[in-house]
Coordinates of C-alpha atoms and ligand atoms in Angstrom, one line a residue:
X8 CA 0.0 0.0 0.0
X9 CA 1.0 3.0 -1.1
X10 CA 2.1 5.7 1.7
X11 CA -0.2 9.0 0.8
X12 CA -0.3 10.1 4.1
X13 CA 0.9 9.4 7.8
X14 CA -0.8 6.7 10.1
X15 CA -1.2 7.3 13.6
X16 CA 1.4 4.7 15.6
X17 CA 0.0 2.0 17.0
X18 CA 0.7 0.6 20.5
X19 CA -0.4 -2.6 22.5
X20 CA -1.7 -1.9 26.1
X21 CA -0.5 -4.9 28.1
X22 CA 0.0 -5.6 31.3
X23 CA 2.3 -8.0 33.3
X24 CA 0.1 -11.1 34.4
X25 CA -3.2 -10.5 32.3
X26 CA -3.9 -12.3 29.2
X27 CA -3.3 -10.7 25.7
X28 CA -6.3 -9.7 23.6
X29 CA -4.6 -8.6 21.0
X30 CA -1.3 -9.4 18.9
X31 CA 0.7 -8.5 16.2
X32 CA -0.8 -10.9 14.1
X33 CA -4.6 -9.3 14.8
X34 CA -3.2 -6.4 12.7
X35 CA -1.7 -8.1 9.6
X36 CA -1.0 -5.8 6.7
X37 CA -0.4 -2.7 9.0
X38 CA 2.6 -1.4 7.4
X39 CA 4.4 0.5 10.4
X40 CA 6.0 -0.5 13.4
X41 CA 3.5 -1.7 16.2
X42 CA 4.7 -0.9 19.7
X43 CA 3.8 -2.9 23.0
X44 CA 3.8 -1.2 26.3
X45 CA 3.5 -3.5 29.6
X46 CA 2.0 -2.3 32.9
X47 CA 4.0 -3.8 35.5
X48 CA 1.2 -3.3 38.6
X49 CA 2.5 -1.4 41.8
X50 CA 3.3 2.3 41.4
X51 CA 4.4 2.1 37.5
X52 CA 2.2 4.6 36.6
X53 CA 4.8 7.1 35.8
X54 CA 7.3 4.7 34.1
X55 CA 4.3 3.4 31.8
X56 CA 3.2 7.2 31.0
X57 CA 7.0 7.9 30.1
X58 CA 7.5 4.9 27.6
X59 CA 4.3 5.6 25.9
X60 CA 5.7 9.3 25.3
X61 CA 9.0 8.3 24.3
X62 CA 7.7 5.7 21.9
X63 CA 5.6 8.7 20.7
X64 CA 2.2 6.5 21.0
X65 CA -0.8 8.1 19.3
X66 CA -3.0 5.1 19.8
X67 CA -2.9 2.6 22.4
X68 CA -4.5 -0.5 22.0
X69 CA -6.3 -2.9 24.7
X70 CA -8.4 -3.8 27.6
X71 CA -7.9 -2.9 30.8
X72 CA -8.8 -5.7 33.5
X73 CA -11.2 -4.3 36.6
X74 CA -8.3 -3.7 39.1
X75 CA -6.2 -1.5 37.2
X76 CA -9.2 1.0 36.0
X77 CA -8.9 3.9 38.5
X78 CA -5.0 3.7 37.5
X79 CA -5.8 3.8 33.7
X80 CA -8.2 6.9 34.2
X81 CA -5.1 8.7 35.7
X82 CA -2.7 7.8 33.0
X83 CA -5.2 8.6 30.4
X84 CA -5.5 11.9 31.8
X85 CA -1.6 12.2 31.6
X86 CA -1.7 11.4 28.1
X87 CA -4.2 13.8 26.5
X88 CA -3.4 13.4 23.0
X89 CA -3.6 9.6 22.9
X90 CA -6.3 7.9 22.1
X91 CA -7.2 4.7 24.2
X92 CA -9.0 1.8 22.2
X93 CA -11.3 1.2 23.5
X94 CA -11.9 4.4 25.2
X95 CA -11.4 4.9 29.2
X96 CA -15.0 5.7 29.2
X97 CA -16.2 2.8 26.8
X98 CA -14.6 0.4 29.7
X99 CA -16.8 2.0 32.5
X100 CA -18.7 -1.6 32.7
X101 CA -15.9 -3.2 32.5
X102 CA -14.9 -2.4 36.1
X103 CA -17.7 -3.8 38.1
X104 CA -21.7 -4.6 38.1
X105 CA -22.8 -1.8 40.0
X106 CA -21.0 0.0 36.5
X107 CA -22.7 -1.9 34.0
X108 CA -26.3 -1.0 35.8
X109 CA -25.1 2.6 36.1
X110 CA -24.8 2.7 32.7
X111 CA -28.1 0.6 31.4
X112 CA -29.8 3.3 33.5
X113 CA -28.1 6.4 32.2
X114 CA -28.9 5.3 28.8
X115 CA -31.8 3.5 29.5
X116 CA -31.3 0.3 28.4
X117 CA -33.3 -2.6 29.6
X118 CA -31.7 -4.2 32.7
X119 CA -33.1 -6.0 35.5
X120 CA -34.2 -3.8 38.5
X121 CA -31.4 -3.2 40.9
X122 CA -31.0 -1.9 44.3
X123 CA -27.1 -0.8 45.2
X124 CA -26.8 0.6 48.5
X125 CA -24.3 0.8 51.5
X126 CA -27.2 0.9 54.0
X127 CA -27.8 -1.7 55.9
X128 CA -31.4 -0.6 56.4
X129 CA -32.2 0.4 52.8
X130 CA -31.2 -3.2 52.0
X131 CA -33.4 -4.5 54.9
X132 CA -36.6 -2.6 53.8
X133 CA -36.1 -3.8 50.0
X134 CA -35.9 -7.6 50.9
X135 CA -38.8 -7.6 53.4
X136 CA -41.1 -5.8 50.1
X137 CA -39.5 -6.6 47.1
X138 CA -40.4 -9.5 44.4
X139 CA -39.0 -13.1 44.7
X140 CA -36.7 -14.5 43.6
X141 CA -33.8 -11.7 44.0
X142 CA -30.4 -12.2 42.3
X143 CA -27.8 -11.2 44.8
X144 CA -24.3 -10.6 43.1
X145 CA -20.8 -9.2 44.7
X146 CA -20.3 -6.0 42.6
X147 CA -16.9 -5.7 42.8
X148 CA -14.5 -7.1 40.3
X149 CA -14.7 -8.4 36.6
X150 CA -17.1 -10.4 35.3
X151 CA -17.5 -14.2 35.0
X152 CA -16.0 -15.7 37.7
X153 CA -19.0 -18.7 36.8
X154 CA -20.9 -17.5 38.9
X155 CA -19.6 -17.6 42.1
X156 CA -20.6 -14.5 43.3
X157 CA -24.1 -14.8 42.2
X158 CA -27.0 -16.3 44.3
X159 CA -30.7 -16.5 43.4
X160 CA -33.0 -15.8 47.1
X161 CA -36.0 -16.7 46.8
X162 CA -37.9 -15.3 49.9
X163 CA -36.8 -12.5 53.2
X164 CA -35.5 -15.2 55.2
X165 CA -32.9 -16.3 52.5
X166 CA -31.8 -13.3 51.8
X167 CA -30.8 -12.0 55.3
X168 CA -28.8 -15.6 55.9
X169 CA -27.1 -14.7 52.4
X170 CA -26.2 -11.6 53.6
X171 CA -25.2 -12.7 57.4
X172 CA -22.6 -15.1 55.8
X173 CA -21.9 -12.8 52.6
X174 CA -21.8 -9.1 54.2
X175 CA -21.6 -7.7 50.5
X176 CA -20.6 -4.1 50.2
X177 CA -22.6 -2.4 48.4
X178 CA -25.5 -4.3 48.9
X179 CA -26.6 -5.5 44.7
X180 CA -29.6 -7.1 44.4
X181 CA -31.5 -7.3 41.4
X182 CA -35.1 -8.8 40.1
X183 CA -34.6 -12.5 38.7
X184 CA -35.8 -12.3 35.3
X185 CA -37.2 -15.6 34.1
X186 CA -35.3 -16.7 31.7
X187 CA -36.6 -18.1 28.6
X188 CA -35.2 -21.5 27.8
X189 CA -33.2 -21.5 30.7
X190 CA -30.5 -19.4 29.3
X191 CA -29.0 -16.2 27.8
X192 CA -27.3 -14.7 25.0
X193 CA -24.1 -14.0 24.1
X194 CA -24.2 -11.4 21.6
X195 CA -20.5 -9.6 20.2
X196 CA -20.3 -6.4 18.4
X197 CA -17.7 -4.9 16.0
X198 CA -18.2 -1.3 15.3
X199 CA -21.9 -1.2 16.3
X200 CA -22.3 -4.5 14.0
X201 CA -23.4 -8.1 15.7
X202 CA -20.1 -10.6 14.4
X203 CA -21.1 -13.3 16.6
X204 CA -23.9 -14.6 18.9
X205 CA -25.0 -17.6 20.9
X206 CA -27.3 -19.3 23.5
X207 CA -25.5 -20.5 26.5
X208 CA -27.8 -22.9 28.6
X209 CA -27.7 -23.7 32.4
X210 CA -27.0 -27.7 33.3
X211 CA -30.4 -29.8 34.1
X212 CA -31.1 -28.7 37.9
X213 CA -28.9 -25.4 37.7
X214 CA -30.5 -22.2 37.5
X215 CA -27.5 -20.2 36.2
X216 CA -26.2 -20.3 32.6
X217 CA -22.2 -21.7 32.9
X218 CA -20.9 -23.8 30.3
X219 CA -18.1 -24.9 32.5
X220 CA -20.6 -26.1 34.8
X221 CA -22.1 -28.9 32.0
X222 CA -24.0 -25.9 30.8
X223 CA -24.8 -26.0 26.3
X224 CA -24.6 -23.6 24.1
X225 CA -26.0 -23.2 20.2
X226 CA -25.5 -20.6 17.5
X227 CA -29.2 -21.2 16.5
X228 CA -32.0 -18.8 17.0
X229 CA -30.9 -16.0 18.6
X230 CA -33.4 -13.4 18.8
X231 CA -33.3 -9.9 16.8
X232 CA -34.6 -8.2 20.5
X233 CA -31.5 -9.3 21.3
X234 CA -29.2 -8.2 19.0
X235 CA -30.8 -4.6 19.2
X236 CA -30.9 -3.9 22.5
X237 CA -27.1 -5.0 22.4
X238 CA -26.6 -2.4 19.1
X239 CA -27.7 0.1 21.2
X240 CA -26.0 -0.6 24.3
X241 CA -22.4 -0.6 22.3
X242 CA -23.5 3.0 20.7
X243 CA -24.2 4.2 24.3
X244 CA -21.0 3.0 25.1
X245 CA -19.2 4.1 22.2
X246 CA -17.3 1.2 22.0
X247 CA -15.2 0.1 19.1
X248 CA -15.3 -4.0 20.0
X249 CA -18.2 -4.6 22.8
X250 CA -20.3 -8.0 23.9
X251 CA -23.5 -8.3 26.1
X252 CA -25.3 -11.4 27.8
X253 CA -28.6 -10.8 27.4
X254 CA -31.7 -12.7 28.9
X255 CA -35.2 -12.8 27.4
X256 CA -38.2 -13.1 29.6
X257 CA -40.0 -16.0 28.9
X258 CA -43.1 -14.3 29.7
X259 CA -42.9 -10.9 27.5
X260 CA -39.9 -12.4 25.0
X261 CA -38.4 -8.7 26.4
X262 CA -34.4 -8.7 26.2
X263 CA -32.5 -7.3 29.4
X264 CA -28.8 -6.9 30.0
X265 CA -27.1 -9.2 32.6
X266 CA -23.7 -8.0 31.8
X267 CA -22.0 -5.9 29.2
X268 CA -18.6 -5.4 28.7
X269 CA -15.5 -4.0 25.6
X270 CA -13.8 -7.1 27.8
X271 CA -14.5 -10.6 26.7
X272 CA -13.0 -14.0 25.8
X273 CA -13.2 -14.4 21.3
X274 CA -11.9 -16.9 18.9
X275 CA -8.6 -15.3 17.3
X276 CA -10.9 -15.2 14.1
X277 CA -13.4 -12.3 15.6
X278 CA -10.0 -11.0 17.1
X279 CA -8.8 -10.4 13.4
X280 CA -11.7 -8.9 12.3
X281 CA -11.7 -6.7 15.3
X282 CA -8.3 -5.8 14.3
X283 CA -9.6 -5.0 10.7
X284 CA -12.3 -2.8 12.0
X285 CA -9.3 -0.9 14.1
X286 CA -7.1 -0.1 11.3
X287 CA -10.1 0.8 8.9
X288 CA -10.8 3.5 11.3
X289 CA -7.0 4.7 11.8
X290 CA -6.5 4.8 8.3
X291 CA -9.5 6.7 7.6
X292 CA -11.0 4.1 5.6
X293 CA -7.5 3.3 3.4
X294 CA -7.8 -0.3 5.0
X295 CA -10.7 -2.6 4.3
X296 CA -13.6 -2.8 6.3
X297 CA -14.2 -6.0 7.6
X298 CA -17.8 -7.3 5.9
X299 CA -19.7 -9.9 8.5
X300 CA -23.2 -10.9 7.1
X301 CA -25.3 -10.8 9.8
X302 CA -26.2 -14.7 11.0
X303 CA -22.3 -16.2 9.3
X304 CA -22.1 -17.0 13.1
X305 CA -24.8 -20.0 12.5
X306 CA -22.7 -21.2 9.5
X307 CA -19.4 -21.0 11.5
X308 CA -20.9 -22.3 14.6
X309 CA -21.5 -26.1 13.0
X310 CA -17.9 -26.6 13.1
X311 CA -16.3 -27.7 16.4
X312 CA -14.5 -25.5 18.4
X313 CA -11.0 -27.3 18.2
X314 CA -11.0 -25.7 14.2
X315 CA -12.5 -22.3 15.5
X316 CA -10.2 -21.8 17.8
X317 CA -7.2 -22.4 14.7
X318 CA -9.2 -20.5 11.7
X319 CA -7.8 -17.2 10.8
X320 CA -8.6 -14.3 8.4
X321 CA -11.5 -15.1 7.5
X322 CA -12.8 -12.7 4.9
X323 CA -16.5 -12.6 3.3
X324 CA -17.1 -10.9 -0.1
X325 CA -20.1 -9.0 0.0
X326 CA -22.8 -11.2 -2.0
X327 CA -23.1 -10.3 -5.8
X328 CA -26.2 -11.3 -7.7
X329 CA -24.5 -14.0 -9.6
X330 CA -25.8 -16.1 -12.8
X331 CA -26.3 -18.5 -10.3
X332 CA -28.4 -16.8 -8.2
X333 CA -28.1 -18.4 -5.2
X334 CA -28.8 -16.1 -2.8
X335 CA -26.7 -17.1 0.1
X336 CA -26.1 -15.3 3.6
X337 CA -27.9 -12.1 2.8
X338 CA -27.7 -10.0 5.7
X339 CA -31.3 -9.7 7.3
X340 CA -32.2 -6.8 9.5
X341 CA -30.3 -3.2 9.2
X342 CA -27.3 -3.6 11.0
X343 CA -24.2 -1.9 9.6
X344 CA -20.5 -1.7 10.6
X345 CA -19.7 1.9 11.7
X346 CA -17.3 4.4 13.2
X347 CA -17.9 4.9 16.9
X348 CA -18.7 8.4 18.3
X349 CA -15.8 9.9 20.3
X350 CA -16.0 9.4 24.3
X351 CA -16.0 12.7 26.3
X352 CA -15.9 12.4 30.1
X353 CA -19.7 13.2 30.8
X354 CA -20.5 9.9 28.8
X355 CA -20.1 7.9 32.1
X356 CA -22.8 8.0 34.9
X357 CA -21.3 9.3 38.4
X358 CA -20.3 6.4 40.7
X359 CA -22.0 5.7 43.9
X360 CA -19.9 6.8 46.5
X361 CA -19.2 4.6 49.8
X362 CA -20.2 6.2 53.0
X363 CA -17.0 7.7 54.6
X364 CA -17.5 6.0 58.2
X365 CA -17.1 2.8 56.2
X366 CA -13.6 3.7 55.6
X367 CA -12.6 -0.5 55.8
X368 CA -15.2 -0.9 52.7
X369 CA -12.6 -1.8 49.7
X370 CA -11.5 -4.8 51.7
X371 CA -14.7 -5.9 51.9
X372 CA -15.9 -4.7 48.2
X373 CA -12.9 -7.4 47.3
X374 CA -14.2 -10.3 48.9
X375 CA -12.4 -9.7 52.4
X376 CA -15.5 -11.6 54.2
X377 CA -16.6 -13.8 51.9
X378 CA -16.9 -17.5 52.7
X379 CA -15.7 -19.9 50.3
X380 CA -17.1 -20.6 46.9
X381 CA -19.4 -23.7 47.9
X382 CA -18.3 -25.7 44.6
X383 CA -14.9 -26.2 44.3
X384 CA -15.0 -29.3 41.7
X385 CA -11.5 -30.7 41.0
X386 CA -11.1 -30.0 37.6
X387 CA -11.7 -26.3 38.7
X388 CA -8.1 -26.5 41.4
X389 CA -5.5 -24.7 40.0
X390 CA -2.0 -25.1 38.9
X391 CA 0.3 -22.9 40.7
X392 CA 2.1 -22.2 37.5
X393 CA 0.0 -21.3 34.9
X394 CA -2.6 -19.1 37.8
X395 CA -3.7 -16.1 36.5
X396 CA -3.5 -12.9 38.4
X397 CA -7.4 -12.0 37.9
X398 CA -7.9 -15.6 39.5
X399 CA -5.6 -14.9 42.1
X400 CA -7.7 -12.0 42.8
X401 CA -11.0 -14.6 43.3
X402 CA -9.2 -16.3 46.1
X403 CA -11.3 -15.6 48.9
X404 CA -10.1 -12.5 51.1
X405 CA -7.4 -11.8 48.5
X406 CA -6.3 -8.4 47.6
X407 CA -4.6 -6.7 44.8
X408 CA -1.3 -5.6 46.0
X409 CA -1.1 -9.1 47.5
X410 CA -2.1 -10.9 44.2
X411 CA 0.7 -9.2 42.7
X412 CA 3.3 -10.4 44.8
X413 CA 2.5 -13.6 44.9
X414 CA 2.6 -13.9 41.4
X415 CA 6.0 -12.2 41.2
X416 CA 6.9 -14.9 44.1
X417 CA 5.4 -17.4 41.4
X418 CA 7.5 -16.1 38.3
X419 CA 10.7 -15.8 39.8
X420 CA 10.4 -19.5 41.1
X421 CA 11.0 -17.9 44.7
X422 CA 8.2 -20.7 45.7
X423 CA 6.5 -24.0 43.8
X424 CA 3.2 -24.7 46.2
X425 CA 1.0 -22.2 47.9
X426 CA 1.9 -23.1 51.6
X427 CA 5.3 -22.3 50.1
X428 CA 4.0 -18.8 50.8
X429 CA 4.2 -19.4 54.8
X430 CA 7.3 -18.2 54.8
X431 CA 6.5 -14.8 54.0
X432 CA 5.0 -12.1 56.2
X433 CA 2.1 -10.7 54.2
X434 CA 0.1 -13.8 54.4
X435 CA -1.3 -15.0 57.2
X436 CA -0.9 -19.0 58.4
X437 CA -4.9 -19.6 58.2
X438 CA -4.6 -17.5 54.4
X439 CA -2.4 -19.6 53.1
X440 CA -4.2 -23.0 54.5
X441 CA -7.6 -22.1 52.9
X442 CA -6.2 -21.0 49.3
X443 CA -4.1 -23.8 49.4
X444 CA -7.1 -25.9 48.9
X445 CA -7.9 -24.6 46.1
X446 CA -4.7 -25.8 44.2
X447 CA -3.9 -29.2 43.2
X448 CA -0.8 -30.1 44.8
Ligands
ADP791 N1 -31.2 -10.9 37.0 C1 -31.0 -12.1 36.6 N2 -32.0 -12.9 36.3 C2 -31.8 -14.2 35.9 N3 -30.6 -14.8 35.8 C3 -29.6 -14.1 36.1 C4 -29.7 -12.7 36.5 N4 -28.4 -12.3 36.8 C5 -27.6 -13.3 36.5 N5 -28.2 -14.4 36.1 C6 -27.7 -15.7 35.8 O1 -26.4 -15.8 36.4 C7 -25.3 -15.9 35.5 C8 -24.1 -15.2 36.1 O2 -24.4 -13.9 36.4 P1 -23.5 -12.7 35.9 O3 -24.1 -11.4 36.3 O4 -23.2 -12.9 34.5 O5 -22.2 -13.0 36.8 P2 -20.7 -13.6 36.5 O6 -20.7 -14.0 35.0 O7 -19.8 -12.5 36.8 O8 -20.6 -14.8 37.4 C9 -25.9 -15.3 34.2 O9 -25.2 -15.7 33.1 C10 -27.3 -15.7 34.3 O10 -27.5 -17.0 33.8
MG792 MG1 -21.6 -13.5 33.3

């Protein structure tokens, strides 16, 4: 390709310990130098600022995971004239459920009806009037965990013993919506456009929809409610690459949002495309836009996920009446690709702030009282070496700067099992017993 005028550089956002949504190889055909930058965690805020300016970074590509959030809207604001992908503001939801019903309800966008509150007696009054069953759900952190920290009460007296062993800050609670065939909808977005949906279905007995938990899924049938209300949550968010769940109500076939998110696992296939989309829009259009007819995910979906997981590049033509005329994959519905609006600050609802005289609260917001999750099967122990740090961070009573240096402890080989980490002083004995069991040596 010809060079008629400059592109913007191009750098990864990475950090140390957090899987890699993006690669070099997302972005084939870019013709200039891609640059990486890593956050290492722990005050690196200034170091990380400093390599993006001397690598002269105009556009920084990549999610940032729930823990590091607050940090990335600091550096962002250090570094005016870059432009995050997606932007700070597109990742509001990102950071925690209480965000992603903020947002439905800034933008009114059909969610379930939530109550968030720090008091204890606002909390008390809901449960003893509100409608059964509730979904209770820790608020803090990002999302699927499988469902861990998410409990279906069905009546007042469940819901104060959930919350006597739980003590939850801020109190989440939302209506359970009744969920049509037992399950939701995956549904991901590329510029604005569905590329990809699916069912996911909850195992016989289980109320909750987690396919590692014997749960099914199908690329069959997804609703067009669905895919709409998900269109117009990722123009509310703005966001370049974006993915709902979304649960209909068997009773009205209404969509709502469970969770929304610019964070989400994708075959390296959607990745590509995603990757497409990006350097359309850098290139003001010089690069191809990545055509997707609407529903290719029910073609793709038939083959098994061992080959889905290898494919790459995948590249549709848009149709052409042929002498043929077989009329193949026409794209139903109106549902183009499209440039995303630019954030600006006032896009994202104000937080709910803690109470001050609840000072210990973050502690508690990450899971500092929690009791253990109930089902700990064992192909769900993990391996000390290959741990990730946002699992880490789901150990029960875990905390960030504490994840972080276990992982270190981890990487450098400094210790090989988890009672290994006795021997250091920021853990205590009965810490390092309980997350021990949930390792598998
Ligand atoms: N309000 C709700 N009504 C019905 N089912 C729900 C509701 N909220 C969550 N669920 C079920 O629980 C699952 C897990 O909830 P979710 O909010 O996605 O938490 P996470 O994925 O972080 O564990 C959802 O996929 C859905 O099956
Ligand atoms: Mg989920």
């Amino acid at each position: 390709m010809a060079k008629k005028h400059k592109l913007p550089k191009i750098g990864f956002l990475y950090l140390d310990y957090v899987l890699r949504f993006f690669d070099y190889s997302n972005f084939r055909g870019w013709p200039d130098k891609i640059e990486a930058v890593t956050y290492h965690w722990k005050n690196d805020k200034t170091r990380f600022i400093n390599e993006v300016k001397r690598k002269k970074i105009d556009v920084l590509v990549g999610n940032i995971p729930a823990t590091a959030y607050e940090t990335f809207k600091e550096i962002a604001k250090a570094l005016p004239h870059v432009r995050f992908i997606p932007s700070i503001e597109s990742q509001f939801c990102n950071k925690s459920k209480e965000n992603v019903t903020l947002f439905c309800e800034k933008y009114n966008i059909a969610a379930p009806k939530t109550l968030i509150t720090y008091d204890d007696k606002i909390a008390e009054k809901h449960f003893k009037k509100c409608h059964y069953p509730q979904i209770v759900k820790r608020s803090y952190g990002p999302s699927n965990y499988g469902g861990y920290f998410v409990h279906k009460v069905d009546n007042y007296k469940e819901a104060t013993k959930l919350f006597a062993k739980k003590k939850y800050k801020p109190v989440y609670t939302q209506d359970a919506i009744p969920l049509k065939d037992s399950g939701d909808i995956r549904v991901m977005l590329i510029g604005h456009k569905p590329v990809c949906a699916f069912w996911r279905y909850s195992g016989s007995g289980e109320w909750i929809t987690n396919t590692s938990q014997g749960g099914d899924m199908s690329y069959e049938n997804v609703p067009m409610a669905a895919l709409e209300l998900a269109v117009k949550a990722s123009k509310a968010a703005k966001a370049e690459y974006w993915a709902c769940d979304i649960g209909i109500d068997e009773n009205t076939d209404k969509a709502y949002i469970i969770e929304c998110a610019t964070a989400f696992a994708a075959f390296p296939y959607i990745r590509d495309w995603i990757g497409q989309y990006i350097m359309w829009d850098l290139s003001d259009g010089r690069f191809r836009l990545p055509h997707v007819p609407l529903f290719s995910w029910e073609e793709l979906g038939k083959m098994d996920p061992s080959v889905l997981r290898t494919l790459r590049h995948l590249y549709f033509a848009k149709y052409e009446p042929s002498a043929d005329g077989v009329y193949w994959l026409s794209d139903k519905g109106n549902f183009g690709m499209e440039l995303t609006d630019e954030s600006t600050p006032s896009d994202m609802p104000p937080s709910i702030e803690p109470p001050v005289s609840e000072n210990k609260l973050p502690k508690m917001v990450k899971g500092k009282s929690e009791s253990k999750p109930s089902k700990i099967s064992k192909s769900k122990l993990y391996d000390i070496n290959t741990i990730s740090l946002t699992e880490l961070m789901t150990l029960q009573g875990m905390e960030e700067e504490m994840a972080v240096k276990i992982k270190e402890l981890i990487q450098n080989g400094a210790i090989s099992t988890f009672k290994d980490l006795s021997e250091y002083h920021f853990t205590s004995k009965k810490q390092v017993s309980h997350w021990a069991k949930s390792f598998n040596n």
